[in-house]
Tab-separated table of C-alpha atoms in Angstrom:
chain	number	residue	atom	x	y	z
A	1	LEU	CA	-8.479	20.913	74.752
A	2	ALA	CA	-11.527	23.210	74.589
A	3	VAL	CA	-11.321	23.355	70.783
A	4	LEU	CA	-10.972	19.574	70.621
A	5	ALA	CA	-13.928	19.043	72.991
A	6	VAL	CA	-16.316	21.367	71.119
A	7	PHE	CA	-15.377	19.891	67.757
A	8	SER	CA	-15.878	16.352	69.075
A	9	CYS	CA	-19.343	17.277	70.393
A	10	TYR	CA	-20.776	18.752	67.203
A	11	SER	CA	-19.147	15.987	65.176
A	12	LEU	CA	-20.957	13.585	67.527
A	13	VAL	CA	-24.348	15.160	66.775
A	14	ASN	CA	-23.708	15.058	63.030
A	15	ALA	CA	-22.858	11.340	63.159
A	16	PHE	CA	-25.957	10.726	65.307
A	17	GLN	CA	-28.106	12.304	62.595
A	18	TRP	CA	-26.470	10.115	59.959
A	19	ILE	CA	-27.432	6.792	61.530
A	20	GLN	CA	-30.705	7.661	63.341
A	21	TYR	CA	-32.843	6.594	60.352
A	22	SER	CA	-30.975	3.452	59.330
A	23	ILE	CA	-31.096	1.761	62.733
A	24	LEU	CA	-34.907	2.199	62.608
A	25	SER	CA	-35.291	1.442	58.915
A	26	ASN	CA	-38.417	-0.695	59.395
A	27	VAL	CA	-40.017	1.974	61.647
A	28	PHE	CA	-39.336	4.911	59.306
A	29	ALA	CA	-40.322	2.877	56.231
A	30	GLY	CA	-43.713	2.297	57.858
A	31	PHE	CA	-44.049	5.893	59.107
A	32	TYR	CA	-43.282	7.582	55.782
A	33	GLY	CA	-44.842	4.804	53.665
A	34	VAL	CA	-41.687	4.223	51.626
A	35	THR	CA	-39.436	1.276	50.772
A	36	PHE	CA	-36.279	0.117	52.530
A	37	PRO	CA	-34.015	1.398	49.701
A	38	GLN	CA	-35.559	4.863	50.150
A	39	ILE	CA	-34.702	4.749	53.856
A	40	ASP	CA	-31.175	3.604	52.959
A	41	TRP	CA	-30.827	6.793	50.913
A	42	LEU	CA	-31.252	8.815	54.114
A	43	SER	CA	-27.879	7.376	55.094
A	44	MET	CA	-26.312	7.336	51.635
A	45	VAL	CA	-27.078	11.024	51.035
A	46	TYR	CA	-24.197	11.714	53.452
A	47	MET	CA	-21.897	9.826	51.120
A	48	VAL	CA	-23.312	11.296	47.905
A	49	ALA	CA	-23.035	14.909	49.106
A	50	TYR	CA	-19.449	14.479	50.253
A	51	VAL	CA	-17.883	13.508	46.930
A	52	PRO	CA	-18.604	16.647	44.834
A	53	LEU	CA	-18.217	19.059	47.764
A	54	ILE	CA	-14.986	17.851	49.330
A	55	LEU	CA	-12.609	19.780	47.033
A	56	PRO	CA	-14.409	23.136	47.577
A	57	ALA	CA	-14.536	22.385	51.326
A	58	THR	CA	-10.820	21.618	51.592
A	59	TRP	CA	-10.025	24.713	49.518
A	60	LEU	CA	-12.101	26.760	51.974
A	61	LEU	CA	-10.237	25.207	54.917
A	62	ASP	CA	-6.875	26.107	53.419
A	63	ALA	CA	-7.898	29.543	52.113
A	64	ARG	CA	-10.167	30.820	54.907
A	65	GLY	CA	-8.987	28.766	57.856
A	66	LEU	CA	-10.121	26.472	60.628
A	67	ARG	CA	-12.581	28.768	62.430
A	68	LEU	CA	-14.837	29.546	59.440
A	69	THR	CA	-14.904	25.875	58.405
A	70	ALA	CA	-15.874	24.826	61.930
A	71	LEU	CA	-18.670	27.420	62.082
A	72	LEU	CA	-20.073	26.234	58.746
A	73	GLY	CA	-20.086	22.615	59.911
A	74	ALA	CA	-21.783	23.378	63.227
A	75	GLY	CA	-24.266	25.843	61.673
A	76	LEU	CA	-25.442	23.599	58.847
A	77	ASN	CA	-25.722	20.716	61.314
A	78	ALA	CA	-28.145	22.776	63.429
A	79	LEU	CA	-30.103	23.964	60.365
A	80	GLY	CA	-30.637	20.399	59.121
A	81	ALA	CA	-31.776	19.304	62.579
A	82	TRP	CA	-34.448	22.038	62.701
A	83	LEU	CA	-35.672	21.217	59.172
A	84	LYS	CA	-36.278	17.623	60.304
A	85	CYS	CA	-38.707	18.955	62.919
A	86	GLY	CA	-40.971	20.006	60.051
A	87	SER	CA	-41.102	16.477	58.609
A	88	LEU	CA	-43.184	14.872	61.384
A	89	ALA	CA	-45.936	13.560	59.124
A	90	PRO	CA	-46.169	10.399	56.977
A	91	GLN	CA	-46.306	12.280	53.655
A	92	ARG	CA	-43.184	14.365	54.307
A	93	TYR	CA	-40.403	12.000	53.280
A	94	PRO	CA	-39.048	14.517	50.693
A	95	LEU	CA	-38.644	17.145	53.444
A	96	THR	CA	-36.807	14.775	55.784
A	97	LEU	CA	-34.554	13.765	52.862
A	98	ALA	CA	-33.820	17.458	52.146
A	99	ALA	CA	-33.049	18.060	55.834
A	100	GLN	CA	-30.721	15.067	55.874
A	101	ALA	CA	-29.015	16.482	52.780
A	102	VAL	CA	-28.263	19.706	54.720
A	103	CYS	CA	-26.721	17.617	57.510
A	104	ALA	CA	-24.753	15.773	54.831
A	105	VAL	CA	-23.290	19.077	53.599
A	106	ALA	CA	-22.371	19.906	57.209
A	107	GLN	CA	-20.458	16.634	57.366
A	108	VAL	CA	-18.209	17.832	54.526
A	109	PHE	CA	-16.927	20.589	56.842
A	110	ILE	CA	-16.447	18.147	59.741
A	111	LEU	CA	-14.813	14.906	58.623
A	112	GLY	CA	-11.608	16.474	57.338
A	113	LEU	CA	-10.834	18.475	60.487
A	114	PRO	CA	-9.455	15.891	63.002
A	115	SER	CA	-5.936	15.755	61.574
A	116	ARG	CA	-5.860	19.555	61.027
A	117	ILE	CA	-6.955	20.279	64.616
A	118	ALA	CA	-4.446	17.748	65.958
A	119	SER	CA	-1.547	19.185	63.946
A	120	VAL	CA	-2.325	22.852	64.590
A	121	TRP	CA	-3.126	22.601	68.302
A	122	PHE	CA	-1.058	19.672	69.662
A	123	GLY	CA	2.629	18.790	69.989
A	124	PRO	CA	4.429	15.920	68.215
A	125	THR	CA	3.992	13.498	71.138
A	126	GLU	CA	0.236	14.248	71.357
A	127	VAL	CA	-0.856	14.633	67.761
A	128	SER	CA	-1.931	11.030	67.029
A	129	THR	CA	-3.827	10.775	70.311
A	130	ALA	CA	-5.546	14.108	69.648
A	131	CYS	CA	-6.538	12.958	66.160
A	132	ALA	CA	-7.943	9.737	67.638
A	133	VAL	CA	-9.979	11.737	70.185
A	134	ALA	CA	-11.338	13.991	67.425
A	135	VAL	CA	-12.404	10.941	65.405
A	136	LEU	CA	-13.757	9.474	68.639
A	137	GLY	CA	-16.459	12.159	68.803
A	138	ASN	CA	-17.819	11.063	65.435
A	139	GLN	CA	-17.722	7.424	66.478
A	140	LEU	CA	-19.473	8.188	69.757
A	141	GLY	CA	-22.225	9.931	67.784
A	142	THR	CA	-22.697	6.797	65.708
A	143	ALA	CA	-22.792	4.745	68.920
A	144	ILE	CA	-25.492	6.949	70.433
A	145	GLY	CA	-27.291	6.856	67.088
A	146	PHE	CA	-27.422	3.065	67.367
A	147	LEU	CA	-28.546	3.084	71.015
A	148	LEU	CA	-30.941	5.992	71.546
A	149	PRO	CA	-33.387	5.988	68.570
A	150	PRO	CA	-34.721	2.430	69.211
A	151	VAL	CA	-35.360	3.444	72.831
A	152	LEU	CA	-36.995	6.800	71.983
A	153	VAL	CA	-39.013	5.495	69.025
A	154	PRO	CA	-40.410	1.996	69.656
A	155	ASN	CA	-42.155	0.344	66.718
A	156	THR	CA	-45.879	1.172	67.061
A	157	PRO	CA	-47.289	0.459	63.571
A	158	ASN	CA	-50.881	0.617	64.842
A	159	ASP	CA	-50.505	4.094	66.366
A	160	ILE	CA	-48.956	6.537	63.886
A	161	ASP	CA	-49.719	9.561	66.103
A	162	LEU	CA	-47.710	8.062	68.976
A	163	MET	CA	-44.907	7.234	66.545
A	164	ALA	CA	-44.871	10.847	65.285
A	165	HIS	CA	-44.766	12.106	68.892
A	166	ASN	CA	-41.793	9.877	69.715
A	167	ILE	CA	-39.938	10.864	66.540
A	168	GLY	CA	-40.625	14.520	67.429
A	169	ILE	CA	-38.916	14.106	70.808
A	170	MET	CA	-35.812	12.799	69.046
A	171	PHE	CA	-35.827	15.486	66.329
A	172	TYR	CA	-36.431	18.482	68.615
A	173	GLY	CA	-33.894	17.288	71.181
A	174	THR	CA	-31.262	16.971	68.463
A	175	ALA	CA	-32.068	20.444	67.097
A	176	ILE	CA	-31.714	22.124	70.508
A	177	VAL	CA	-28.372	20.448	71.245
A	178	SER	CA	-27.060	21.290	67.753
A	179	THR	CA	-27.961	24.955	68.179
A	180	LEU	CA	-26.209	25.204	71.550
A	181	LEU	CA	-23.073	23.638	70.044
A	182	PHE	CA	-23.146	26.105	67.143
A	183	PHE	CA	-23.038	29.060	69.541
A	184	LEU	CA	-20.353	27.339	71.616
A	185	THR	CA	-18.247	26.863	68.470
A	186	GLY	CA	-18.412	30.606	67.833
A	187	VAL	CA	-17.174	31.310	71.348
A	188	VAL	CA	-14.434	28.681	71.689
A	189	PHE	CA	-12.923	28.103	68.230
A	190	GLU	CA	-9.790	30.054	67.332
A	191	GLU	CA	-7.709	29.784	64.189
A	192	LYS	CA	-4.472	28.629	65.851
A	193	PRO	CA	-2.622	28.833	69.187
A	194	LYS	CA	-0.367	31.781	69.990
A	195	TYR	CA	2.768	29.657	69.614
A	196	PRO	CA	3.258	26.712	67.179
A	197	PRO	CA	3.024	23.417	69.114
A	198	SER	CA	5.612	21.594	66.981
A	199	HIS	CA	8.656	22.257	64.799
A	200	SER	CA	6.830	21.061	61.687
A	201	GLN	CA	4.023	23.576	62.328
A	202	ALA	CA	6.595	26.340	62.883
A	203	VAL	CA	8.132	25.612	59.488
A	204	LEU	CA	4.722	25.572	57.788
A	205	GLN	CA	3.588	28.796	59.461
A	206	SER	CA	6.821	30.540	58.433
A	207	LYS	CA	6.031	30.072	54.746
A	208	PRO	CA	4.457	33.106	53.021
A	209	ALA	CA	0.796	32.567	52.107
A	210	GLU	CA	1.519	33.198	48.430
A	211	ASP	CA	3.865	30.196	48.364
A	212	TYR	CA	0.882	27.854	48.890
A	213	SER	CA	-1.062	26.587	45.865
A	214	TYR	CA	-4.150	24.463	46.503
A	215	LYS	CA	-4.115	23.169	42.929
A	216	GLN	CA	-0.450	22.204	43.200
A	217	SER	CA	-1.154	20.479	46.521
A	218	ILE	CA	-3.799	18.295	44.869
A	219	ILE	CA	-1.406	17.491	42.008
A	220	ASN	CA	1.348	16.586	44.474
A	221	LEU	CA	-0.970	14.236	46.370
A	222	PHE	CA	-2.028	12.401	43.226
A	223	LYS	CA	1.622	11.995	42.223
A	224	ASN	CA	2.352	10.378	45.584
A	225	ILE	CA	2.026	6.624	44.921
A	226	PRO	CA	1.944	5.563	48.610
A	227	PHE	CA	-0.889	8.058	49.169
A	228	ILE	CA	-2.849	6.699	46.195
A	229	LEU	CA	-2.557	3.158	47.596
A	230	LEU	CA	-3.692	4.409	51.000
A	231	LEU	CA	-6.521	6.371	49.357
A	232	ILE	CA	-7.966	3.166	47.881
A	233	SER	CA	-7.358	0.934	50.895
A	234	TYR	CA	-8.803	3.513	53.323
A	235	GLY	CA	-11.857	3.873	51.082
A	236	ILE	CA	-12.415	0.118	51.080
A	237	MET	CA	-12.216	-0.262	54.855
A	238	THR	CA	-14.240	2.803	55.784
A	239	GLY	CA	-16.776	2.218	53.004
A	240	ALA	CA	-17.289	-1.312	54.356
A	241	PHE	CA	-17.897	0.150	57.831
A	242	TYR	CA	-20.474	2.591	56.413
A	243	SER	CA	-22.235	-0.242	54.607
A	244	VAL	CA	-22.340	-2.526	57.661
A	245	SER	CA	-23.642	0.347	59.814
A	246	THR	CA	-26.365	1.275	57.309
A	247	LEU	CA	-27.613	-2.296	56.831
A	248	LEU	CA	-27.130	-3.587	60.391
A	249	ASN	CA	-30.826	-3.320	61.273
A	250	GLN	CA	-31.826	-5.326	58.201
A	251	MET	CA	-29.160	-7.977	58.888
A	252	ILE	CA	-30.227	-8.462	62.511
A	253	VAL	CA	-34.003	-8.357	61.906
A	254	THR	CA	-33.634	-10.933	59.102
A	255	HIS	CA	-32.376	-13.550	61.583
A	256	TYR	CA	-33.868	-12.185	64.830
A	257	GLU	CA	-37.362	-10.839	64.141
A	258	GLY	CA	-38.601	-8.044	66.409
A	259	GLU	CA	-35.142	-7.328	67.849
A	260	GLU	CA	-34.831	-3.680	66.759
A	261	VAL	CA	-33.632	-2.575	70.207
A	262	ASN	CA	-30.974	-5.284	70.319
A	263	ALA	CA	-29.908	-4.347	66.785
A	264	GLY	CA	-29.209	-0.877	68.144
A	265	ARG	CA	-27.322	-2.315	71.081
A	266	ILE	CA	-25.205	-4.454	68.777
A	267	GLY	CA	-24.399	-1.338	66.757
A	268	LEU	CA	-23.505	0.421	70.004
A	269	THR	CA	-21.195	-2.456	70.955
A	270	LEU	CA	-19.544	-2.298	67.534
A	271	VAL	CA	-18.824	1.425	67.768
A	272	VAL	CA	-17.859	1.600	71.462
A	273	ALA	CA	-15.357	-1.200	70.902
A	274	GLY	CA	-14.073	0.807	67.937
A	275	MET	CA	-13.686	3.897	70.108
A	276	VAL	CA	-11.486	1.911	72.470
A	277	GLY	CA	-9.528	0.665	69.462
A	278	SER	CA	-9.087	4.239	68.183
A	279	ILE	CA	-7.645	5.500	71.453
A	280	ILE	CA	-5.324	2.510	71.829
A	281	CYS	CA	-4.102	2.899	68.235
A	282	GLY	CA	-3.559	6.653	68.730
A	283	LEU	CA	-1.511	6.109	71.879
A	284	TRP	CA	0.449	3.329	70.179
A	285	LEU	CA	1.301	5.541	67.190
A	286	ASP	CA	2.458	8.397	69.426
A	287	TYR	CA	4.736	5.956	71.246
A	288	THR	CA	6.126	3.884	68.351
A	289	LYS	CA	5.512	5.809	65.079
A	290	THR	CA	5.000	2.407	63.378
A	291	TYR	CA	2.325	3.675	61.016
A	292	LYS	CA	2.446	1.099	58.231
A	293	GLN	CA	2.907	-1.927	60.501
A	294	THR	CA	0.027	-0.922	62.785
A	295	THR	CA	-2.256	-0.102	59.863
A	296	LEU	CA	-1.572	-3.439	58.154
A	297	ILE	CA	-2.115	-5.494	61.327
A	298	VAL	CA	-5.411	-3.729	62.085
A	299	TYR	CA	-6.519	-4.267	58.466
A	300	ILE	CA	-5.822	-8.015	58.654
A	301	LEU	CA	-7.619	-8.356	62.000
A	302	SER	CA	-10.627	-6.447	60.589
A	303	PHE	CA	-10.795	-8.971	57.741
A	304	ILE	CA	-10.750	-11.865	60.200
A	305	GLY	CA	-13.353	-10.134	62.380
A	306	LEU	CA	-15.751	-9.658	59.459
A	307	LEU	CA	-15.361	-13.312	58.430
A	308	VAL	CA	-16.225	-14.489	61.955
A	309	PHE	CA	-19.166	-12.064	62.168
A	310	THR	CA	-20.475	-13.266	58.792
A	311	PHE	CA	-20.473	-16.982	59.591
A	312	THR	CA	-21.842	-16.683	63.141
A	313	LEU	CA	-24.654	-14.196	62.414
A	314	ASP	CA	-27.311	-16.860	61.795
A	315	LEU	CA	-26.484	-19.220	64.677
A	316	GLY	CA	-29.527	-18.052	66.639
A	317	TYR	CA	-27.619	-16.680	69.649
A	318	LEU	CA	-27.673	-12.891	70.011
A	319	ILE	CA	-24.858	-12.986	72.571
A	320	VAL	CA	-22.564	-14.379	69.866
A	321	VAL	CA	-23.500	-11.479	67.574
A	322	PHE	CA	-22.723	-9.017	70.375
A	323	VAL	CA	-19.256	-10.523	70.867
A	324	THR	CA	-18.348	-10.818	67.182
A	325	GLY	CA	-19.751	-7.336	66.483
A	326	GLY	CA	-17.575	-5.925	69.273
A	327	VAL	CA	-14.441	-7.586	67.902
A	328	LEU	CA	-15.259	-6.369	64.386
A	329	GLY	CA	-15.848	-2.822	65.617
A	330	PHE	CA	-12.647	-2.737	67.678
A	331	PHE	CA	-10.496	-3.200	64.588
A	332	MET	CA	-12.657	-1.785	61.758
A	333	THR	CA	-13.575	1.471	63.539
A	334	GLY	CA	-10.188	1.655	65.249
A	335	TYR	CA	-8.655	1.876	61.768
A	336	LEU	CA	-10.177	5.309	61.008
A	337	PRO	CA	-7.660	7.570	62.835
A	338	LEU	CA	-4.801	5.335	61.654
A	339	GLY	CA	-5.598	6.196	58.056
A	340	PHE	CA	-5.728	9.938	58.783
A	341	GLU	CA	-2.407	10.035	60.590
A	342	PHE	CA	-0.660	7.695	58.137
A	343	ALA	CA	-1.742	9.995	55.285
A	344	VAL	CA	-0.417	13.106	57.027
A	345	GLU	CA	2.931	11.401	57.641
A	346	ILE	CA	3.488	10.274	54.051
A	347	THR	CA	2.240	13.523	52.446
A	348	TYR	CA	3.823	16.238	54.677
A	349	PRO	CA	4.065	19.191	54.028
A	350	GLU	CA	0.795	19.033	52.078
A	351	SER	CA	-2.271	20.254	53.940
A	352	GLU	CA	-3.757	17.809	56.468
A	353	GLY	CA	-7.257	18.954	55.502
A	354	THR	CA	-6.681	18.135	51.835
A	355	SER	CA	-5.302	14.636	52.420
A	356	SER	CA	-8.033	13.854	54.975
A	357	GLY	CA	-10.699	15.217	52.647
A	358	LEU	CA	-9.574	12.983	49.792
A	359	LEU	CA	-9.498	9.950	52.102
A	360	ASN	CA	-13.052	10.673	53.181
A	361	ALA	CA	-14.180	11.194	49.579
A	362	SER	CA	-12.797	7.761	48.732
A	363	ALA	CA	-14.640	6.311	51.731
A	364	GLN	CA	-17.934	7.876	50.615
A	365	ILE	CA	-17.597	6.527	47.059
A	366	PHE	CA	-16.863	3.010	48.271
A	367	GLY	CA	-19.593	3.391	50.902
A	368	ILE	CA	-22.230	4.193	48.272
A	369	VAL	CA	-21.224	1.273	46.050
A	370	PHE	CA	-20.896	-1.177	48.947
A	371	THR	CA	-24.234	-0.168	50.509
A	372	LEU	CA	-26.107	-0.522	47.209
A	373	VAL	CA	-24.520	-3.871	46.311
A	374	GLN	CA	-24.593	-5.342	49.818
A	375	GLY	CA	-28.191	-4.149	50.277
A	376	LYS	CA	-29.205	-5.846	47.022
A	377	LEU	CA	-27.410	-9.088	47.969
A	378	THR	CA	-28.951	-9.010	51.465
A	379	THR	CA	-32.474	-8.490	50.098
A	380	ASP	CA	-32.268	-10.967	47.209
A	381	TYR	CA	-30.169	-13.665	48.890
A	382	SER	CA	-29.059	-13.309	52.516
A	383	PRO	CA	-26.945	-11.131	54.837
A	384	ARG	CA	-24.158	-13.703	54.469
A	385	ALA	CA	-23.895	-13.060	50.717
A	386	GLY	CA	-23.582	-9.316	51.303
A	387	ASN	CA	-20.923	-9.735	53.988
A	388	ILE	CA	-18.849	-12.131	51.865
A	389	PHE	CA	-18.853	-9.447	49.165
A	390	LEU	CA	-17.309	-7.021	51.688
A	391	CYS	CA	-14.762	-9.623	52.852
A	392	ALA	CA	-13.466	-10.002	49.301
A	393	TRP	CA	-12.888	-6.256	48.991
A	394	ILE	CA	-11.196	-5.961	52.387
A	395	PHE	CA	-8.773	-8.703	51.298
A	396	VAL	CA	-7.875	-6.478	48.328
A	397	GLY	CA	-7.317	-3.638	50.799
A	398	ILE	CA	-4.831	-5.786	52.755
A	399	ILE	CA	-2.752	-6.301	49.609
A	400	LEU	CA	-2.769	-2.570	48.775
A	401	THR	CA	-1.750	-1.621	52.332
A	402	ALA	CA	1.164	-4.068	52.204
A	403	LEU	CA	2.422	-2.346	49.038
A	404	ILE	CA	2.644	1.117	50.650
A	405	LYS	CA	6.204	2.339	51.111
A	406	SER	CA	6.310	4.306	54.351
A	407	ASP	CA	8.135	7.659	54.327
A	408	LEU	CA	7.399	9.467	57.597
A	409	ARG	CA	8.069	13.033	56.495
A	410	ARG	CA	6.449	14.993	59.329
A	411	HIS	CA	8.051	12.765	61.967
A	412	ASN	CA	11.440	13.183	60.282
A	413	VAL	CA	11.045	16.991	60.283
A	414	ASN	CA	10.319	17.076	64.024
A	415	SER	CA	13.161	14.668	64.793
A	416	GLY	CA	15.562	16.417	62.430
A	417	ILE	CA	15.070	19.843	63.973
A	418	MET	CA	15.462	18.474	67.477
A	419	ASN	CA	18.759	16.841	66.453
A	420	LEU	CA	20.279	19.880	64.719
A	421	ASP	CA	23.694	20.946	65.968
A	422	VAL	CA	23.092	24.023	68.129
A	423	LYS	CA	26.452	25.445	66.909
A	424	ALA	CA	24.855	25.992	63.490
A	425	VAL	CA	23.220	29.150	64.891
A	426	PRO	CA	25.426	30.760	67.588
A	427	VAL	CA	23.497	31.931	70.636
A	428	ASP	CA	25.094	35.384	70.607
A	429	SER	CA	24.689	35.842	66.874
A	430	PRO	CA	22.477	38.834	65.904
A	431	VAL	CA	20.238	36.727	63.691
A	432	GLU	CA	16.608	37.641	63.090
A	433	PRO	CA	13.998	34.911	63.857
A	434	GLU	CA	13.093	34.707	60.175
A	435	SER	CA	16.715	34.007	59.271
A	436	THR	CA	16.868	31.305	61.939
A	437	THR	CA	13.862	29.642	60.334
A	438	LEU	CA	15.568	29.771	56.939
A	439	LYS	CA	18.691	28.183	58.422
A	440	ILE	CA	16.591	25.379	59.866
A	441	GLN	CA	14.865	24.791	56.519
A	442	SER	CA	18.243	24.801	54.719
A	443	ALA	CA	19.662	22.324	57.222
A	444	LEU	CA	16.746	20.020	56.671
């Protein structure tokens, strides 16, 4: 629980740093004297950095372990936060972009860890809930990133010095918290528990290190057709969420001028509702193991939620936007841990970090494309045009999810070992533990 809590906290701060610019896009555009697309790049740099770095990062996780990867994520997160403190002047947009790029690299060592932490540290009846809680930290960071920056940095275009002072409070506060979490990670994080928490982990840990090939693992994943379908559908859904989050301020301010604070609150509502959805989905999966059915239902409801949000955005009633944004967030953000756990189930015994890393890489690629296209449609036409574009893609994702053939390998391993005939290994037999493990693997 301590490992899970510390990870969730520094993941929270990293997500906060991702969205803190976008929710104040008009404020930062005025402060740095740049265009809205340039401010959008402060969010998209997270997505751009992830794609080329994810394979080296997942190799590092598999080769050097959980502790080193966690320290890199927390350390780079703190470094990027301190670099931002040097960008508190209108002409320093390049420095704040470089600092955000460092935070983006930190994200590479964060996003793929939830399923690995859950599998290594939690038992078979807790693993989906633990994964949901780990993802929850990142979502909570996004929620705070929607809520806090508009409160800390009100739009004062006629007083740049006051604006710089307010931005400084946000930047320095983030840097101090990030540094404390880095040191806490060094104290709390361990590679694995003393005893394996599940039968599937016991089998994996019994394999000699030389039997594992990272290259072969990647090849196996790309030969797995259900995983490829999930890779695309997960990328579509999560990329759409990234795009909506990045452009939310522009969508709200277009129809409700001067409502930057409420735009942040709507973003908060979207993510908090999604956090509730994540926990409920995690508990449901632990109880039922209905991975494909749950994933498909949540996908369909996300599509409906985005349609309702799109066609009620310009009605002139902010309360309606709050409600529809909450419904959209409940399903769209609640989908994130479902994708992680579904991937682990259909790809076992491949590394959880590798499958999660590839899912996130897909999400970043779709997120970049969706943000650029939706941003262009929103600027040139209207927010409705951009949202309809996303709806069309999510409908494609529904079809791909329906085509996935579910083969719950990890669940079957845990169930299979628990159902083995105890007579297969006599209690009084002088069998070494390693031989017992081999008997179990042979029986499976």
